[in-house]
C-alpha positions as a LaTeX table, in Angstrom:
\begin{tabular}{lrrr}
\hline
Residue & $x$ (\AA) & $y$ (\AA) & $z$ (\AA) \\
\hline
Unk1 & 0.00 & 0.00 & 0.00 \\
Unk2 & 2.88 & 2.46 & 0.75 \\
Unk3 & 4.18 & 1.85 & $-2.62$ \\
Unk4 & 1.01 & 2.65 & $-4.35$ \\
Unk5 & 0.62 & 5.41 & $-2.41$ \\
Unk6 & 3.85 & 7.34 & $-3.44$ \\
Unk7 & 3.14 & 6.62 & $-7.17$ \\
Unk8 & $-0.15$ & 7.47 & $-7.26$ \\
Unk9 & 0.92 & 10.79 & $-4.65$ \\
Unk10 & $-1.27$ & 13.71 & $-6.00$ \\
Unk11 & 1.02 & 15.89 & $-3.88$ \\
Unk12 & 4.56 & 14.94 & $-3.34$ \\
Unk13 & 7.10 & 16.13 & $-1.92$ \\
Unk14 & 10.91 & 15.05 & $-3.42$ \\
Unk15 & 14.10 & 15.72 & $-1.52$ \\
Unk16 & 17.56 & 15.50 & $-3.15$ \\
Unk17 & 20.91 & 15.75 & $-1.53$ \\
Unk18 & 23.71 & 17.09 & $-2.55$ \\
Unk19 & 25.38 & 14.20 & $-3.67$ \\
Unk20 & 23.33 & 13.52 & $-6.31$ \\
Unk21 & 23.58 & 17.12 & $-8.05$ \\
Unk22 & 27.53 & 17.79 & $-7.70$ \\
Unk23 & 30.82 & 16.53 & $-9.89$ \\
Unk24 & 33.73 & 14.90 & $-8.16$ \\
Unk25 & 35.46 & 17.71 & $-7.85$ \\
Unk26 & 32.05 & 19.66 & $-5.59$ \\
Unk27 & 30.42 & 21.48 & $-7.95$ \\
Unk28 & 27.17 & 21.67 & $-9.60$ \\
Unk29 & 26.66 & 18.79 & $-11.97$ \\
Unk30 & 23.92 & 20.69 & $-14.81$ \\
Unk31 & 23.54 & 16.75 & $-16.57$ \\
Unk32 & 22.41 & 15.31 & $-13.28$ \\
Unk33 & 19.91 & 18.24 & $-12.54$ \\
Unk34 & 18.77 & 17.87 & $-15.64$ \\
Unk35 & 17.83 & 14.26 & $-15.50$ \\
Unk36 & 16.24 & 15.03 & $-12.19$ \\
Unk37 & 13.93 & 17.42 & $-13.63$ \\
Unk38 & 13.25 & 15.09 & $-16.33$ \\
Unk39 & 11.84 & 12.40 & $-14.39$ \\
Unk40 & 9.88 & 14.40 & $-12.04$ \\
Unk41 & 8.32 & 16.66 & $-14.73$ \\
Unk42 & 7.19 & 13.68 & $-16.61$ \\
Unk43 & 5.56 & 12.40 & $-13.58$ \\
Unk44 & 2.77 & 15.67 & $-13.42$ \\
Unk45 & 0.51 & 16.38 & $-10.14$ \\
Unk46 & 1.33 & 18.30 & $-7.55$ \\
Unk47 & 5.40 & 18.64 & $-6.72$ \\
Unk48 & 7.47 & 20.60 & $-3.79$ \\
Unk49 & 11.24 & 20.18 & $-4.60$ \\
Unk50 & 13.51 & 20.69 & $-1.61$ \\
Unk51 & 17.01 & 20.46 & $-3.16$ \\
Unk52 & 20.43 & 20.71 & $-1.72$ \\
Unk53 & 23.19 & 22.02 & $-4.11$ \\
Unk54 & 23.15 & 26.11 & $-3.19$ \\
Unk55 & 27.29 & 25.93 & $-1.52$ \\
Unk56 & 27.86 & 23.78 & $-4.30$ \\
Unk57 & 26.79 & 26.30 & $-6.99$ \\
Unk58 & 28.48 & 28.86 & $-5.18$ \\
Unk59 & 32.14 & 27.51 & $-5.04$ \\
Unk60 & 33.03 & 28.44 & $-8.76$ \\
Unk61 & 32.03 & 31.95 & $-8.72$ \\
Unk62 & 33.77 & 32.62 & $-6.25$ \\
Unk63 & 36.75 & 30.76 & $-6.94$ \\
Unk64 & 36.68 & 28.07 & $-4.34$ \\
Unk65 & 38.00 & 24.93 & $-5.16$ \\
Unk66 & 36.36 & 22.68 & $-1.95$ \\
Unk67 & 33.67 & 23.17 & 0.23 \\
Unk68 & 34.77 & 25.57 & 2.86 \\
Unk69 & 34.53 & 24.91 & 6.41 \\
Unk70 & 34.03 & 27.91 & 8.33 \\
Unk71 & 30.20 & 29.74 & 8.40 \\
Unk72 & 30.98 & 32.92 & 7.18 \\
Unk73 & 32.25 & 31.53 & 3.73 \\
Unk74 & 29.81 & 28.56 & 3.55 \\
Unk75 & 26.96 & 30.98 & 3.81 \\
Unk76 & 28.80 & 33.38 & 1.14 \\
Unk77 & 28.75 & 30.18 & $-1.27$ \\
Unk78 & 25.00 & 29.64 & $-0.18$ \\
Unk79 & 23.70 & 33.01 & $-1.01$ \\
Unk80 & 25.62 & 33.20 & $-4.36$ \\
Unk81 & 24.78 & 29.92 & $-5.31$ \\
Unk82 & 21.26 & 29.68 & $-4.41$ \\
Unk83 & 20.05 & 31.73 & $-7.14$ \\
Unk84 & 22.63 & 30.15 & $-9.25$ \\
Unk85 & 20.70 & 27.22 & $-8.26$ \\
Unk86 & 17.04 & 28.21 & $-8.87$ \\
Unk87 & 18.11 & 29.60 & $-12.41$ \\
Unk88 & 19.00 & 26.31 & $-13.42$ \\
Unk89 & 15.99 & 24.80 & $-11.98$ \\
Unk90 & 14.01 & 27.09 & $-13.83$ \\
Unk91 & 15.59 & 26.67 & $-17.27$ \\
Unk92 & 15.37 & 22.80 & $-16.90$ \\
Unk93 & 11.54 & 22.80 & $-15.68$ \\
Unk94 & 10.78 & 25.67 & $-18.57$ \\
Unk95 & 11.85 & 23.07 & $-21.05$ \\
Unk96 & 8.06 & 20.94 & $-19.96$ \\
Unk97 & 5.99 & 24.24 & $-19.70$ \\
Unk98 & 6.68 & 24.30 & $-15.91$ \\
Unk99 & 7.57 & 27.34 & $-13.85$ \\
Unk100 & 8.95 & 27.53 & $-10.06$ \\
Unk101 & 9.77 & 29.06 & $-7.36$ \\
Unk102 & 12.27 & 29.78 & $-4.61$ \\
Unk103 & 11.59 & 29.05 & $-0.89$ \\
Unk104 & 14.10 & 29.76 & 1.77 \\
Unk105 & 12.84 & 28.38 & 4.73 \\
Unk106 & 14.37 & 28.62 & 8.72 \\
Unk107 & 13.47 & 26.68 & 11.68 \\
Unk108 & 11.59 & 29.63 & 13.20 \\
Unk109 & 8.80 & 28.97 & 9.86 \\
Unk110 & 7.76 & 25.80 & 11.23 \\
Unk111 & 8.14 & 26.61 & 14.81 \\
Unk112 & 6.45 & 29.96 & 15.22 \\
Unk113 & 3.09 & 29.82 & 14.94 \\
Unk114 & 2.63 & 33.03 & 12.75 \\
Unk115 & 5.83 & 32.18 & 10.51 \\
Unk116 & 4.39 & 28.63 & 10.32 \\
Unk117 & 1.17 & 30.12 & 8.84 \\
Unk118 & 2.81 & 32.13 & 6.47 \\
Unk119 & 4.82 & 29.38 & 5.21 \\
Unk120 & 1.90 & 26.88 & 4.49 \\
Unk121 & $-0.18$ & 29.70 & 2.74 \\
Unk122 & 2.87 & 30.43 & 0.58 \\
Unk123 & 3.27 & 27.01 & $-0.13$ \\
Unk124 & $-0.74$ & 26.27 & $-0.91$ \\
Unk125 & $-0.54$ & 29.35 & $-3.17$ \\
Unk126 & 2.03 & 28.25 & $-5.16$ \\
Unk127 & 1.03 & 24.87 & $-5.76$ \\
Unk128 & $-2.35$ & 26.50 & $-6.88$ \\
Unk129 & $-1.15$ & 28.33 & $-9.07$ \\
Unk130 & 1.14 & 24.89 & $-10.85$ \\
Unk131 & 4.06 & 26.53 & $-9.59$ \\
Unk132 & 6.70 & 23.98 & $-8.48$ \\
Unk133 & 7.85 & 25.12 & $-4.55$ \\
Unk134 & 11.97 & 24.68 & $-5.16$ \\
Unk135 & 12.67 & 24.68 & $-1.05$ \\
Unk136 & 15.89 & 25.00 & 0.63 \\
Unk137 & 17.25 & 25.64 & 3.96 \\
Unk138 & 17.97 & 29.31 & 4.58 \\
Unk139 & 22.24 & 28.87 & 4.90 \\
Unk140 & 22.70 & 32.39 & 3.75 \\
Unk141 & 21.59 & 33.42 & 7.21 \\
Unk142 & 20.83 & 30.63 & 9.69 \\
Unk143 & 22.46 & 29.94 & 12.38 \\
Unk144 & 23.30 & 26.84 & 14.34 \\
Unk145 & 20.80 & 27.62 & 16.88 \\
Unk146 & 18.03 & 28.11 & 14.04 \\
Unk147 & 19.32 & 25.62 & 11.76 \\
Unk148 & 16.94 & 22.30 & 10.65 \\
Unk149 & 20.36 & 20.66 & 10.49 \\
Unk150 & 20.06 & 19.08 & 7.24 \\
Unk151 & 17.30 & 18.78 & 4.24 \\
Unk152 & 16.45 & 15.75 & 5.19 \\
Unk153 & 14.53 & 16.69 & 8.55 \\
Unk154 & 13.29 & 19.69 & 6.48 \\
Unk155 & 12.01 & 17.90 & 4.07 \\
Unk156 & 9.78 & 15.74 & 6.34 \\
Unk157 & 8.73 & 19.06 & 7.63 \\
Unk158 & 7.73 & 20.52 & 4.39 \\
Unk159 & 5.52 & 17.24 & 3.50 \\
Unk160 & 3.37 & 17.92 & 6.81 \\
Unk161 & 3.65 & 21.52 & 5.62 \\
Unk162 & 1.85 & 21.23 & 2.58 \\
Unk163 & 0.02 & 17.69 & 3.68 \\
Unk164 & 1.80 & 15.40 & 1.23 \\
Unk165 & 0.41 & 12.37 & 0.19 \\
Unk166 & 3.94 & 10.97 & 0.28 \\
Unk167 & 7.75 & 11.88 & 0.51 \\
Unk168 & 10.79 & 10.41 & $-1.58$ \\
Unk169 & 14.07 & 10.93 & $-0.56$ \\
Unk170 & 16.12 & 10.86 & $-3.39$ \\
Unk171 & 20.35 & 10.03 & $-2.50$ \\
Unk172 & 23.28 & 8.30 & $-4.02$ \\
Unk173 & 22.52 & 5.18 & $-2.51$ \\
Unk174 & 19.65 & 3.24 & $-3.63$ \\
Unk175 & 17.91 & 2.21 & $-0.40$ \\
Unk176 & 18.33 & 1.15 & 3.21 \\
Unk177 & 20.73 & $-1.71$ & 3.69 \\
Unk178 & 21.41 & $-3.98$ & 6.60 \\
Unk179 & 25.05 & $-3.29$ & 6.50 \\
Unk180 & 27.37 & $-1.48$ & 4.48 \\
Unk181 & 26.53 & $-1.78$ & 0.78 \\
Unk182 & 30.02 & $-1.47$ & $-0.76$ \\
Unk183 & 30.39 & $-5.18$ & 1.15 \\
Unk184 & 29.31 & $-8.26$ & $-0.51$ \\
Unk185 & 25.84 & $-9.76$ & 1.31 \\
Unk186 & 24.52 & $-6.77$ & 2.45 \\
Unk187 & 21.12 & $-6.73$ & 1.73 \\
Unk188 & 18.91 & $-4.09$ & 0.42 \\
Unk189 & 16.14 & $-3.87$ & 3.52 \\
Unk190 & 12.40 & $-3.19$ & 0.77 \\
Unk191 & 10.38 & $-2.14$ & 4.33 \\
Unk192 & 10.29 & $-0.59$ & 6.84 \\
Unk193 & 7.02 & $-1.15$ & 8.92 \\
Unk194 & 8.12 & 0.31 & 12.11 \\
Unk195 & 11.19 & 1.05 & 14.57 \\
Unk196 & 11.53 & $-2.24$ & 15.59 \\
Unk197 & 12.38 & $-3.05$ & 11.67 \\
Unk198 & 15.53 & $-0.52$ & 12.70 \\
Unk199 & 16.74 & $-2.43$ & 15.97 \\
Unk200 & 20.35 & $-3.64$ & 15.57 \\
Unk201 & 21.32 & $-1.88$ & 12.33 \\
Unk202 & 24.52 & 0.61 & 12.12 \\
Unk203 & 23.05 & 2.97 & 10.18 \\
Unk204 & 26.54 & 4.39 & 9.62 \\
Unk205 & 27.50 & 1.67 & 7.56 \\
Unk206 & 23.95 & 1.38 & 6.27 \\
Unk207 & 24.50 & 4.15 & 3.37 \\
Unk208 & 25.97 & 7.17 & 2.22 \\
Unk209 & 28.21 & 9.69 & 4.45 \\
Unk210 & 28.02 & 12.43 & 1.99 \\
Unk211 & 26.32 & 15.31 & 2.09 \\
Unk212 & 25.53 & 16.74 & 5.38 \\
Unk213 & 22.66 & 14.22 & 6.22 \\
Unk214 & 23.70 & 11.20 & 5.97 \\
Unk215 & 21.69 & 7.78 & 6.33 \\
Unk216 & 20.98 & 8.19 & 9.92 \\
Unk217 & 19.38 & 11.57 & 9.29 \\
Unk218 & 17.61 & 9.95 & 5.79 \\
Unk219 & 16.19 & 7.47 & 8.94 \\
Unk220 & 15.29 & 9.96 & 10.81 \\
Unk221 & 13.29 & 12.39 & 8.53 \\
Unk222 & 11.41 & 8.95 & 7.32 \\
Unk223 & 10.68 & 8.21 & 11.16 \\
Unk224 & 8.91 & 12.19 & 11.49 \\
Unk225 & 6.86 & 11.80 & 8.18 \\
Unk226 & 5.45 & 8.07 & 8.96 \\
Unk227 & 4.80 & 8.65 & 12.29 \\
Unk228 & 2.27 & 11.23 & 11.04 \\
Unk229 & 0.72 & 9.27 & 8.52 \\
Unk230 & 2.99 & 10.37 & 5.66 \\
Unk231 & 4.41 & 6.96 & 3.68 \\
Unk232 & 8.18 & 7.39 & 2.50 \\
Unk233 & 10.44 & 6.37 & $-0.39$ \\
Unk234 & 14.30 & 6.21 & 0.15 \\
Unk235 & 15.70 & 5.65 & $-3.59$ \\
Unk236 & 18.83 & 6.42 & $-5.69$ \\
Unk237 & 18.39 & 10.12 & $-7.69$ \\
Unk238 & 19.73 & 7.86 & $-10.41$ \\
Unk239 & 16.73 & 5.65 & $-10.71$ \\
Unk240 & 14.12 & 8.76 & $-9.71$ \\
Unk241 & 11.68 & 7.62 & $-12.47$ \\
Unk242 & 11.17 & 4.52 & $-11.01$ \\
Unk243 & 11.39 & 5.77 & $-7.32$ \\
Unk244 & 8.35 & 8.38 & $-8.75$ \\
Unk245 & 6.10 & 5.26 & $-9.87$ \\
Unk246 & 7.20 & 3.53 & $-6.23$ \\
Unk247 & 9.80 & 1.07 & $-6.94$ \\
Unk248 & 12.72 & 0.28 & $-5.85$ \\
Unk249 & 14.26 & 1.64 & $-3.04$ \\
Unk250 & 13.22 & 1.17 & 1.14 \\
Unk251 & 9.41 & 2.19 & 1.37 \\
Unk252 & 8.54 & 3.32 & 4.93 \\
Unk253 & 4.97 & 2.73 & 6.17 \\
Unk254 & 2.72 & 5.24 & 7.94 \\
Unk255 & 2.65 & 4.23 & 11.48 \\
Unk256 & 0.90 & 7.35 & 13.06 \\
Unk257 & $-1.48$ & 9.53 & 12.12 \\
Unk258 & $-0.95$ & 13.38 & 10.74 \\
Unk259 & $-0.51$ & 16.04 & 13.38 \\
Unk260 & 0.92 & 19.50 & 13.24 \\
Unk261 & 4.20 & 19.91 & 11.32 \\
Unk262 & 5.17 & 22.66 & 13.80 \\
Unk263 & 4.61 & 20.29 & 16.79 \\
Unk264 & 6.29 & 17.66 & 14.91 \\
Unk265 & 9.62 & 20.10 & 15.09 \\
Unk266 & 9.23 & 20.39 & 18.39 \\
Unk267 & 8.83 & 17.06 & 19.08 \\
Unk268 & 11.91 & 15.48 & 16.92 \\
Unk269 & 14.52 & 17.94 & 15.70 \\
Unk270 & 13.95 & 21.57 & 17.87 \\
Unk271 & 16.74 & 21.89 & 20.19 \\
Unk272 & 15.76 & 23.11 & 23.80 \\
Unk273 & 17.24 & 26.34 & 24.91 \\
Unk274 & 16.25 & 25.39 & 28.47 \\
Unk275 & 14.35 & 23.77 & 31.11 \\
Unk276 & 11.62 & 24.55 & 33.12 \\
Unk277 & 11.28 & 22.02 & 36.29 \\
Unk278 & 7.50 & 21.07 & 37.35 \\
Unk279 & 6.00 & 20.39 & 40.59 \\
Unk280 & 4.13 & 16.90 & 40.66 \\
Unk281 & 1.02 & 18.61 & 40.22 \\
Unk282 & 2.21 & 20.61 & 36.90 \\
Unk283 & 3.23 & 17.31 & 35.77 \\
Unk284 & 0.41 & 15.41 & 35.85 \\
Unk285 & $-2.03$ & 18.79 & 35.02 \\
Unk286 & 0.68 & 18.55 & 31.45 \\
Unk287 & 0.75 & 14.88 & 31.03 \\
Unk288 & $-2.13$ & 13.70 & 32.15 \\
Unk289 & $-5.21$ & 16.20 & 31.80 \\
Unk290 & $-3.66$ & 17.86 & 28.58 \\
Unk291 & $-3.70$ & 21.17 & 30.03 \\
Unk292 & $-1.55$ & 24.55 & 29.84 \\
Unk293 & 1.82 & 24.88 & 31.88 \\
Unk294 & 0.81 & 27.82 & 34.95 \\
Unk295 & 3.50 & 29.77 & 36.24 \\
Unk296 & 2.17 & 28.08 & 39.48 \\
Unk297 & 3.12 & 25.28 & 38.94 \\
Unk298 & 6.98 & 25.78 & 37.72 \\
Unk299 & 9.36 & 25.47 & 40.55 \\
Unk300 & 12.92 & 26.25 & 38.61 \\
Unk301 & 13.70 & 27.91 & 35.49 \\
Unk302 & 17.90 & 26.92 & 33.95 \\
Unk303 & 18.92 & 28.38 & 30.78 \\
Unk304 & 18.74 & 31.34 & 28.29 \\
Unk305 & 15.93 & 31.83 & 25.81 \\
Unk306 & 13.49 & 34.15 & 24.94 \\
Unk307 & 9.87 & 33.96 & 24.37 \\
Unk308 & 8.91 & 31.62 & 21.55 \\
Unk309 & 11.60 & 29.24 & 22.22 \\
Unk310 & 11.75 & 25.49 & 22.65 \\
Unk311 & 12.04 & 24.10 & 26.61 \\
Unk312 & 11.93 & 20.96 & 28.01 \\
Unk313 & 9.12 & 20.32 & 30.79 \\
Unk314 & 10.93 & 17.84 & 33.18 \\
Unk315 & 10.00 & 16.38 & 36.17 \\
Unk316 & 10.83 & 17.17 & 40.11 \\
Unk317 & 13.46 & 14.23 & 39.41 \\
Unk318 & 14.51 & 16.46 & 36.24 \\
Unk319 & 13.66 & 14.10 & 34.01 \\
Unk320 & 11.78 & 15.37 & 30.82 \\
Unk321 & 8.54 & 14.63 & 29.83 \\
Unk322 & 7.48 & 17.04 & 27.51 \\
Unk323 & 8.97 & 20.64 & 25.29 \\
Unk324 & 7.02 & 23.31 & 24.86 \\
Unk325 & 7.38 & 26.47 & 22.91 \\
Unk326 & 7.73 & 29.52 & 26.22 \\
Unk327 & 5.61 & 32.51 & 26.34 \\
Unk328 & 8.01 & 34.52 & 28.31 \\
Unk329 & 11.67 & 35.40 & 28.36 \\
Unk330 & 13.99 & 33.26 & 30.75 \\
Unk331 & 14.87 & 36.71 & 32.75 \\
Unk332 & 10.79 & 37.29 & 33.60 \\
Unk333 & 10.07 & 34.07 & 34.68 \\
Unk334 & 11.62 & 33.84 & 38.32 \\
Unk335 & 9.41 & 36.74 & 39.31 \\
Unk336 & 6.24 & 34.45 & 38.19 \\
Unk337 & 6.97 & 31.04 & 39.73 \\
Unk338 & 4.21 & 30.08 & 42.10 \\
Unk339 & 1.79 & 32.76 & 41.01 \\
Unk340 & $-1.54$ & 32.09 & 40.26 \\
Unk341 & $-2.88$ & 33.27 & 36.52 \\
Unk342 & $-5.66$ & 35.39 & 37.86 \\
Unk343 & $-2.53$ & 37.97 & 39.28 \\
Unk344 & $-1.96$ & 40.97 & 36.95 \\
Unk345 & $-3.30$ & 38.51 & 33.96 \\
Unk346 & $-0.82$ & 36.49 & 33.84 \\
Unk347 & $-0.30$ & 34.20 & 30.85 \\
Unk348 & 0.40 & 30.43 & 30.40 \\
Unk349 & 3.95 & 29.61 & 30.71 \\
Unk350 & 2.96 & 27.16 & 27.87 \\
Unk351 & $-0.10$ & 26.79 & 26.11 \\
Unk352 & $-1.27$ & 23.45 & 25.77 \\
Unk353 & $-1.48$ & 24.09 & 21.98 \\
Unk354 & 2.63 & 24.42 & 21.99 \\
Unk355 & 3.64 & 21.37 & 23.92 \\
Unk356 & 4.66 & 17.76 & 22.94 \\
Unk357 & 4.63 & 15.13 & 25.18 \\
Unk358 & 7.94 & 12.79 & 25.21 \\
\hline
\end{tabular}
């Protein structure tokens, strides 16, 4: 059912790593792109590309002959290369009557409620108007504290985003493997039902190092999407006409059902910028009842962040059991603890709407 499900996706979402769209030497393979494009214009429907390649398409221009290593000069390659990027994009979708556009997304779009909002009208809009969504990470500007960490994890963001009917993950390896595939008898894994399909496998060996993901994180972004209801292909870019009509490859099966993207973030790839320590009754008020975090019930605040940032709820033994996005800045909140709502109309600490259980 997964299978059919990804080629008969009315809405799709395709990732591609870098990997697949660069020469030997790091830079921006046109032949490869090109092919890409191919395959998934062929396929028609609805289509959100979120490509890798922008650093990549910036190291020529600017005379770089490897990917550099410090931020300052990867973003440089990012923001010249990015357009670079879209340009060819556009040129190879223009050949079959298509047009697109460019996305730059950061982690605050998926975790702010507003910029969230924004994001998925954008996105709607676009794919209204047969526009095809090319998405990347923001690197011109984001930092490591606002960073998705790789497309991957975006990627399975951007499918809730839009509500995909189903995400492929397009790399240079052609699937999930139960040990490392440059070694005779490893054997190409064709499903993944659940996590307990994942239990003993070194998912370092299990793939491709390249690229800034990685298989682990390719595991990981398939883990977010299935878990809310979204099925997943894992294929080779090489073979992405076949991966498009769902074959081949390591299909992952839904094994939750679809929630909020933005609470999806919080749940498997925000990074907490603190921790706010419960009494037993704020736990169980959380945990149990579903309810809003009250400054009343918060007995300790550690850490720097500002409102609208990701904390972890933990318990009176300080272990977590939930994150939350905070309504108030880490400096305001010692004044608050024990205080009852109803004083000076106080807010939630956390609104039940912006907290994950763990």
């Amino acid at each position: 059912m997964s299978r059919t499900a990804v080629a008969t996706a009315q809405r799709l979402v395709v990732k591609v790593g870098s990997s697949s769209l660069t020469t030997a030497e790091g830079g921006l393979d046109g032949s490869r792109l090109d092919a890409l494009v191919d395959a998934l214009a062929d396929r028609g429907g609805e289509l959100v590309l979120v490509s890798s390649g922008a650093i990549a398409a910036g190291l020529a221009p600017l005379g770089l002959s490897r990917r550099p290593r410090d931020l300052a000069t990867l973003q440089a390659a990012a923001s010249v290369g990015q357009s670079l990027l879209v340009q060819r994009y556009a040129a190879a979708f223009a050949r079959h009557g298509r047009t697109v556009g460019q996305v730059l997304l950061t982690a605050d779009d998926v975790v702010r409620r507003s910029h969230y909002r924004n994001a998925q009208t954008t996105l709607d809009r676009l794919l209204a108007l047969g526009v095809v969504p090319i998405v990347n990470e923001n690197d011109a500007v984001a930092t490591e504290e606002i960073r998705f960490g790789d497309n991957d994890r975006l990627a399975a963001l951007v499918a809730h985003l839009v509500r995909a009917d189903a995400l492929v993950l397009l790399s240079d390896v052609d699937g999930l493997y139960d040990g490392d595939p440059r070694r005779p008898g490893a054997r190409l894994i064709d499903e993944v039902t659940g996590p307990d399909d994942l239990v003993g496998l070194d998912l370092r060996a299990a793939g491709s190092a390249l690229g800034s993901g990685g298989m682990a994180s390719k595991v990981d972004a398939a883990g977010m999407a299935t878990a809310a209801g979204v099925p997943v292909l894992l294929a080779a870019a090489s073979s992405a006409g076949t991966a498009l009509r769902g074959e081949g490859g390591t299909v992952f099966a839904p094994t939750g059902t679809r929630s909020s993207g933005r609470l999806l973030w919080l749940a498997h790839a925000s990074t907490p910028r603190g921790r706010l320590v419960l009494d037993d009754g704020a736990v169980a008020a959380v945990c149990e009842r579903r309810l809003s975090l009250l400054p009343a019930g918060v007995t300790a605040v550690e850490g720097t962040f500002d409102a609208g940032d990701p904390v972890e709820l933990v318990n009176p033994a300080g272990r977590p059991v939930a994150r939350g996005l905070v309504a108030y800045d880490a400096a305001e909140l010692p004044a608050l603890l024990g205080r009852s709502t109803r004083e000076l109309g106080l807010r939630e600490v956390v609104h039940r709407d912006d907290i994950v259980l763990l």
